[in-house]
Coordinates of C-alpha atoms in Angstrom, one line a residue:
M871 CA -28.9 -13.5 17.0
L872 CA -28.6 -14.9 13.5
K873 CA -31.2 -13.5 11.1
Q874 CA -31.8 -13.7 7.4
I875 CA -32.1 -9.9 6.9
E876 CA -31.4 -7.1 4.5
G877 CA -28.1 -5.4 5.1
S878 CA -29.7 -2.0 5.7
R879 CA -32.1 -3.4 8.2
A880 CA -29.3 -5.2 10.1
M881 CA -27.4 -1.9 10.2
A882 CA -30.4 -0.1 11.5
E883 CA -30.9 -2.6 14.3
A884 CA -27.2 -2.4 15.2
I885 CA -27.3 1.4 15.3
A886 CA -30.4 1.2 17.5
L887 CA -28.6 -1.1 19.9
C888 CA -26.0 1.7 20.3
R889 CA -28.8 3.8 21.9
P890 CA -28.6 7.0 19.8
E891 CA -30.5 9.9 21.3
V892 CA -31.0 11.9 18.1
I893 CA -31.3 10.5 14.6
C894 CA -31.5 13.0 11.7
A895 CA -33.0 11.5 8.5
Y896 CA -33.2 12.6 4.9
P897 CA -33.7 9.9 2.2
I898 CA -31.3 9.3 -0.6
T899 CA -30.6 6.0 -2.4
P900 CA -29.0 3.7 -1.4
Q901 CA -29.0 4.6 2.3
T902 CA -32.7 5.2 2.7
H903 CA -33.6 1.8 4.1
I904 CA -31.3 2.4 7.0
V905 CA -33.0 5.5 8.3
E906 CA -36.4 4.0 7.4
G907 CA -35.6 1.0 9.6
L908 CA -34.5 3.3 12.4
G909 CA -37.7 5.3 12.0
E910 CA -39.8 2.1 12.4
L911 CA -37.9 1.1 15.5
V912 CA -38.5 4.5 17.1
K913 CA -42.2 4.5 16.1
D914 CA -42.7 0.9 17.4
G915 CA -41.1 1.8 20.7
E916 CA -38.2 -0.6 20.3
L917 CA -35.7 2.3 20.3
T918 CA -36.6 4.6 23.3
N919 CA -35.3 7.9 24.5
C920 CA -34.5 8.8 20.9
E921 CA -35.7 11.8 18.9
F922 CA -36.1 10.9 15.2
I923 CA -36.0 14.1 13.2
N924 CA -37.1 14.3 9.6
V925 CA -35.3 17.2 8.0
E926 CA -35.6 19.0 4.7
S927 CA -32.2 18.2 3.2
E928 CA -28.9 16.4 3.7
F929 CA -27.3 19.7 4.8
A930 CA -30.0 20.0 7.5
A931 CA -29.5 16.4 8.5
L932 CA -25.8 16.9 9.5
S933 CA -26.5 20.4 10.8
V934 CA -29.1 19.1 13.2
A935 CA -26.7 16.2 14.2
I936 CA -24.0 18.9 14.9
G937 CA -26.4 20.8 17.2
A938 CA -27.5 17.6 18.9
S939 CA -24.0 16.4 19.5
A940 CA -22.9 19.8 20.8
A941 CA -25.8 19.7 23.2
G942 CA -24.5 16.4 24.6
A943 CA -26.6 13.8 22.7
R944 CA -25.4 10.7 20.9
A945 CA -26.2 11.7 17.3
Y946 CA -26.4 9.7 14.1
T947 CA -27.2 10.3 10.5
A948 CA -26.7 8.7 7.1
T949 CA -26.3 9.8 3.5
A950 CA -24.8 9.0 0.0
S951 CA -23.4 10.5 -3.1
Q952 CA -24.7 14.0 -3.9
G953 CA -26.2 14.1 -0.4
L954 CA -22.7 14.1 1.1
L955 CA -21.7 16.9 -1.3
F956 CA -24.7 18.9 -0.3
M957 CA -23.6 18.7 3.4
A958 CA -20.0 19.3 2.6
E959 CA -19.7 22.5 4.7
A960 CA -21.3 20.8 7.7
V961 CA -18.9 17.8 7.2
Y962 CA -16.0 20.0 7.8
N963 CA -17.7 21.8 10.7
A964 CA -18.4 18.5 12.5
S965 CA -14.7 17.5 12.5
G966 CA -13.5 21.0 13.1
L967 CA -15.7 21.2 16.2
G968 CA -14.5 17.7 17.4
L969 CA -18.0 16.3 17.6
P970 CA -18.4 12.4 17.9
I971 CA -21.1 12.0 15.2
V972 CA -21.5 8.6 13.5
M973 CA -22.7 8.7 9.9
T974 CA -23.3 5.8 7.5
L975 CA -22.3 6.5 3.9
G976 CA -24.0 4.2 1.4
N977 CA -21.3 4.5 -1.2
R978 CA -22.6 5.6 -4.6
A979 CA -21.2 7.3 -7.7
I980 CA -21.4 11.1 -8.1
G981 CA -22.9 12.5 -11.2
A982 CA -23.2 13.9 -13.8
P983 CA -24.3 11.8 -15.5
I984 CA -26.7 10.6 -12.8
N985 CA -25.8 7.2 -11.5
I986 CA -27.2 5.6 -8.4
W987 CA -24.9 2.5 -8.4
N988 CA -21.9 1.8 -6.3
D989 CA -18.4 3.2 -6.3
H990 CA -16.3 5.1 -3.8
S991 CA -16.4 8.6 -5.4
D992 CA -18.4 10.1 -2.5
A993 CA -16.1 8.9 0.3
M994 CA -13.1 10.1 -1.6
S995 CA -14.6 13.6 -2.0
M996 CA -14.4 14.0 1.8
R997 CA -11.3 12.0 2.6
D998 CA -9.5 15.2 3.8
A999 CA -12.5 16.6 5.8
G1000 CA -11.1 15.3 9.1
W1001 CA -13.5 12.4 9.6
M1002 CA -12.3 8.9 10.3
Q1003 CA -13.4 6.6 7.5
V1004 CA -13.8 2.9 7.8
F1005 CA -14.9 0.6 5.0
A1006 CA -17.0 -2.6 5.4
E1007 CA -16.3 -5.7 3.3
T1008 CA -19.4 -7.6 4.3
N1009 CA -22.8 -6.8 5.9
Q1010 CA -21.6 -8.5 9.1
E1011 CA -18.7 -6.2 9.2
A1012 CA -21.0 -3.2 8.5
V1013 CA -23.0 -4.2 11.6
D1014 CA -19.9 -4.6 13.7
L1015 CA -18.2 -1.4 12.5
H1016 CA -21.1 0.7 13.6
I1017 CA -20.9 -0.5 17.1
Q1018 CA -17.2 0.1 17.2
A1019 CA -17.6 3.5 15.5
F1020 CA -19.7 5.0 18.3
K1021 CA -17.0 4.0 20.8
L1022 CA -14.2 5.3 18.6
A1023 CA -15.9 8.6 18.0
E1024 CA -16.7 9.2 21.6
E1025 CA -13.3 8.2 23.0
L1026 CA -11.5 10.7 20.6
S1027 CA -14.3 13.2 20.3
M1028 CA -14.1 13.0 16.5
P1029 CA -16.7 12.0 13.8
V1030 CA -16.7 8.6 12.1
M1031 CA -18.0 7.8 8.6
V1032 CA -18.9 4.1 8.2
C1033 CA -18.7 3.4 4.4
V1034 CA -20.8 0.5 3.0
D1035 CA -21.1 -0.3 -0.7
G1036 CA -24.5 0.8 -2.0
F1037 CA -26.8 -2.0 -3.2
I1038 CA -24.1 -4.6 -3.0
L1039 CA -24.3 -4.5 0.8
T1040 CA -27.2 -2.2 1.7
H1041 CA -29.8 -4.2 -0.3
A1042 CA -28.4 -7.7 0.0
M1043 CA -30.4 -10.3 1.9
E1044 CA -28.1 -12.6 3.9
R1045 CA -27.6 -14.3 7.3
I1046 CA -26.2 -11.8 9.8
D1047 CA -25.5 -12.0 13.5
V1048 CA -27.2 -9.0 15.1
P1049 CA -26.0 -8.7 18.7
E1050 CA -28.2 -8.6 21.8
Q1051 CA -28.8 -5.3 23.6
A1052 CA -26.9 -6.5 26.7
Q1053 CA -23.8 -7.3 24.6
V1054 CA -23.7 -3.9 23.1
D1055 CA -24.4 -2.2 26.4
A1056 CA -21.4 -4.0 27.9
F1057 CA -19.2 -2.9 25.0
L1058 CA -20.4 0.7 24.5
P1059 CA -20.9 2.7 27.7
P1060 CA -23.4 5.6 27.9
Y1061 CA -22.3 8.7 26.1
D1062 CA -20.2 11.1 28.3
P1063 CA -19.7 14.2 26.2
V1064 CA -16.5 16.2 26.4
Q1065 CA -18.3 19.4 25.7
V1066 CA -21.9 20.3 26.3
L1067 CA -23.8 23.5 25.3
D1068 CA -26.0 24.6 28.2
P1069 CA -28.5 27.5 28.0
A1070 CA -27.8 28.1 31.7
E1071 CA -24.2 28.7 30.9
P1072 CA -24.0 30.2 27.3
A1073 CA -20.9 29.7 25.3
S1074 CA -19.9 30.0 21.7
I1075 CA -18.3 27.2 19.7
G1076 CA -16.8 27.3 16.2
A1077 CA -16.0 31.0 16.5
M1078 CA -13.7 32.7 13.9
V1079 CA -10.0 32.2 14.4
G1080 CA -7.1 33.9 12.6
P1081 CA -3.8 32.7 11.3
E1082 CA -2.4 32.5 14.9
A1083 CA -4.7 29.5 15.8
F1084 CA -6.0 27.8 12.6
T1085 CA -3.0 25.6 12.0
E1086 CA -3.2 24.3 15.5
V1087 CA -6.9 23.4 15.1
R1088 CA -6.1 21.4 12.0
F1089 CA -3.0 19.8 13.7
L1090 CA -5.3 18.7 16.5
A1091 CA -7.6 16.9 14.0
H1092 CA -4.5 15.2 12.5
Y1093 CA -3.1 14.3 15.9
K1094 CA -6.4 12.7 16.9
Q1095 CA -6.4 10.6 13.8
T1096 CA -2.9 9.4 14.5
Q1097 CA -4.1 8.4 18.0
A1098 CA -6.9 6.5 16.3
L1099 CA -4.4 4.2 14.6
R1100 CA -3.8 2.5 18.0
L1101 CA -7.4 2.8 19.3
I1102 CA -8.9 1.2 16.2
Q1103 CA -6.8 -1.9 16.8
T1104 CA -7.6 -2.0 20.5
L1105 CA -11.3 -1.7 19.8
A1106 CA -11.1 -4.6 17.3
R1107 CA -9.4 -6.8 19.9
D1108 CA -12.0 -5.8 22.5
F1109 CA -14.8 -6.5 20.0
K1110 CA -13.5 -10.0 19.3
A1111 CA -13.2 -10.8 23.0
A1112 CA -16.8 -9.5 23.6
F1113 CA -18.6 -10.8 20.4
G1114 CA -16.4 -13.8 19.4
R1115 CA -15.5 -12.7 15.9
E1116 CA -12.9 -10.6 14.2
S1117 CA -14.1 -7.4 12.7
G1118 CA -12.7 -4.0 12.0
G1119 CA -9.1 -3.1 12.7
L1120 CA -6.8 -1.2 10.3
L1121 CA -6.3 -3.8 7.6
R1122 CA -6.8 -7.5 7.0
P1123 CA -4.3 -9.7 5.2
Y1124 CA -5.4 -12.7 3.2
R1125 CA -2.9 -15.3 2.0
S1126 CA -0.3 -12.5 1.8
A1127 CA 2.4 -13.8 4.1
D1128 CA 4.4 -15.5 1.3
A1129 CA 2.9 -13.6 -1.7
E1130 CA 5.1 -12.2 -4.4
V1131 CA 2.0 -10.2 -5.7
V1132 CA -0.2 -8.4 -3.2
V1133 CA -3.5 -6.8 -4.1
V1134 CA -4.7 -3.8 -2.0
A1135 CA -8.4 -2.9 -2.1
M1136 CA -11.3 -1.7 0.1
G1137 CA -15.0 -2.7 0.5
S1138 CA -17.1 -5.5 -0.9
V1139 CA -14.9 -6.2 -4.0
C1140 CA -12.5 -7.9 -1.7
G1141 CA -14.8 -11.0 -1.6
T1142 CA -14.4 -11.4 -5.4
I1143 CA -10.7 -10.7 -5.2
K1144 CA -10.3 -13.5 -2.5
D1145 CA -12.1 -16.0 -4.8
T1146 CA -9.7 -15.0 -7.7
I1147 CA -6.7 -15.3 -5.4
D1148 CA -7.8 -18.8 -4.3
E1149 CA -8.1 -19.9 -8.0
M1150 CA -4.7 -18.5 -8.8
R1151 CA -3.1 -20.1 -5.8
D1152 CA -4.4 -23.4 -7.0
E1153 CA -2.4 -22.7 -10.2
G1154 CA 0.7 -22.2 -8.1
I1155 CA 0.8 -18.3 -8.3
R1156 CA 1.9 -16.7 -5.0
I1157 CA -0.7 -13.9 -4.7
G1158 CA -2.4 -12.4 -1.7
L1159 CA -4.7 -9.6 -0.6
V1160 CA -4.5 -6.7 1.9
T1161 CA -8.0 -5.3 2.7
I1162 CA -7.9 -1.7 3.9
V1163 CA -10.5 -1.3 6.6
S1164 CA -9.4 2.1 8.0
Y1165 CA -8.9 4.5 5.1
R1166 CA -8.7 7.5 7.4
P1167 CA -6.5 7.4 9.4
F1168 CA -4.4 5.6 6.8
P1169 CA -2.4 2.6 8.2
T1170 CA 0.9 3.4 6.6
E1171 CA 3.2 1.4 8.9
E1172 CA 0.9 -1.6 9.1
L1173 CA 0.6 -1.6 5.2
R1174 CA 4.4 -1.5 4.9
R1175 CA 4.7 -4.5 7.1
A1176 CA 1.9 -6.4 5.3
I1177 CA 3.5 -6.0 1.8
A1178 CA 7.2 -6.0 2.8
G1179 CA 7.9 -9.3 1.0
A1180 CA 6.0 -8.6 -2.2
Q1181 CA 7.6 -7.8 -5.6
D1182 CA 4.4 -6.3 -7.1
V1183 CA 1.5 -4.4 -5.5
I1184 CA -1.8 -4.0 -7.4
V1185 CA -4.2 -1.4 -6.1
V1186 CA -7.8 -2.1 -7.2
E1187 CA -10.1 0.8 -6.4
K1188 CA -13.6 2.2 -7.2
S1189 CA -12.6 5.8 -7.6
I1190 CA -10.6 8.1 -9.8
S1191 CA -8.9 11.5 -9.3
P1192 CA -9.0 12.8 -12.9
G1193 CA -5.6 14.0 -14.0
L1194 CA -3.8 12.1 -11.3
G1195 CA -5.2 8.5 -11.0
G1196 CA -6.6 6.5 -8.1
P1197 CA -6.7 8.1 -4.7
L1198 CA -6.1 4.9 -2.9
A1199 CA -3.2 4.0 -5.2
N1200 CA -1.6 7.4 -4.5
D1201 CA -1.9 6.8 -0.7
V1202 CA -0.3 3.3 -1.1
D1203 CA 2.4 4.9 -3.3
M1204 CA 3.2 7.3 -0.5
A1205 CA 3.3 4.4 2.0
L1206 CA 5.8 2.5 -0.2
R1207 CA 8.2 5.4 -0.4
N1208 CA 11.5 5.1 1.5
M1209 CA 10.9 1.3 1.9
P1210 CA 14.0 -0.7 1.2
R1211 CA 13.4 -2.8 -2.0
A1212 CA 9.9 -1.3 -2.4
P1213 CA 7.6 -3.4 -4.6
H1214 CA 6.4 -2.2 -8.0
L1215 CA 3.1 -0.4 -7.8
H1216 CA 0.3 -1.0 -10.4
S1217 CA -3.0 1.0 -10.2
A1218 CA -6.3 -0.3 -11.5
V1219 CA -9.5 1.7 -11.5
A1220 CA -12.6 -0.6 -11.5
G1221 CA -16.3 -0.7 -10.9
L1222 CA -17.0 3.0 -11.5
G1223 CA -20.8 3.6 -11.5
G1224 CA -21.5 0.1 -10.5
R1225 CA -19.7 -1.7 -13.4
A1226 CA -19.3 -5.4 -12.6
I1227 CA -15.8 -6.5 -11.4
T1228 CA -15.6 -10.1 -12.5
R1229 CA -13.1 -12.9 -11.7
P1230 CA -12.1 -13.4 -15.4
S1231 CA -11.2 -9.6 -15.6
L1232 CA -9.3 -9.8 -12.3
H1233 CA -7.4 -12.9 -13.5
R1234 CA -6.2 -11.0 -16.6
L1235 CA -5.4 -7.9 -14.5
F1236 CA -3.3 -9.7 -12.0
R1237 CA -1.4 -11.7 -14.6
Q1238 CA -0.7 -8.6 -16.6
A1239 CA 0.8 -6.8 -13.7
T1240 CA 3.7 -9.2 -13.5
V1241 CA 4.1 -9.8 -17.3
Q1242 CA 3.4 -6.4 -18.8
P1243 CA 3.3 -3.7 -16.1
W1244 CA 1.8 -0.3 -16.9
E1245 CA 2.4 3.3 -15.9
G1246 CA -0.4 5.4 -14.3
A1247 CA -4.0 4.3 -13.8
H1248 CA -5.3 1.3 -15.8
F1249 CA -9.1 1.3 -16.3
L1250 CA -10.4 -2.3 -15.9
D1251 CA -12.7 -3.4 -18.8
L1252 CA -12.6 0.1 -20.4
N1253 CA -15.0 0.1 -23.4

């Protein structure tokens, strides 16, 4: 059903359609409207058979979700920024235990200094925690990715983080197609847990292991993520067949088939990049875009194919690893290695702490990459 609706509310309604049985809520800007919306749906009786639990911290939110998931419930929570850091221990526990929790991350900068606006620092801080991470470009995709995330998590018994740009998406009012309950029920079957804690049959999970087993546990998490590379694509195809639109997948090319210059980016900035590419194409410049949807697992082989004909690759990202450069750029650099005639890589850090990324700035950046390339990370519009 098409609605003129806030992004957070649309996500809340989509999550409710997935029939979560436990929702753990602690407010932190900019994800608060999502859990508030879910709370209203539970209170009004629109979301039934669901326990909405107000907790005292972000650490408690994920800890309760871990307990609920281990007991066999479909569990959901949401957070942002410092909230994700506060639950860091539990983030690793959830993946280490192989629990299919879905969590929305309203991407926001990490302080100090305090900053509530959007960048991808929070997601990058947990990129190695074992969670699958998918990034939404639009609010429509944010809605669709949550529906796919529950199925992805439960088929692999691994947690999924759905990353949505704070304020840019979470607080934007726009027309969004929120599916009907019957559509979601047909796509997402009832949760059939792989493991269930039962008081009648006590068991321990997450017990201490020594060097003889720890490597194997981490290998299993890595192996499941490699399996996800194929499953994510399958779910995207199934979603298109069921809902009539393309959404999700590993990556999304835009005017890149014949491009000499390919931009690689994630999240809502890709809309502005597409507008810039259209303007430059009108000037005869062969430039395109590859939008990364699945950041973890990282689609190395698919990215190589998507940029195989390019001479230059420009990575635009909203994060920085101080002393090294952009995390996404380093992942792309790894993917380019051992390619025959690998393109030249240019890294651009942009939009930190919510700084605007404008078309004029992108025009200058993209032209500079081919005329006067640079080494290391370039900070767009550095004052």
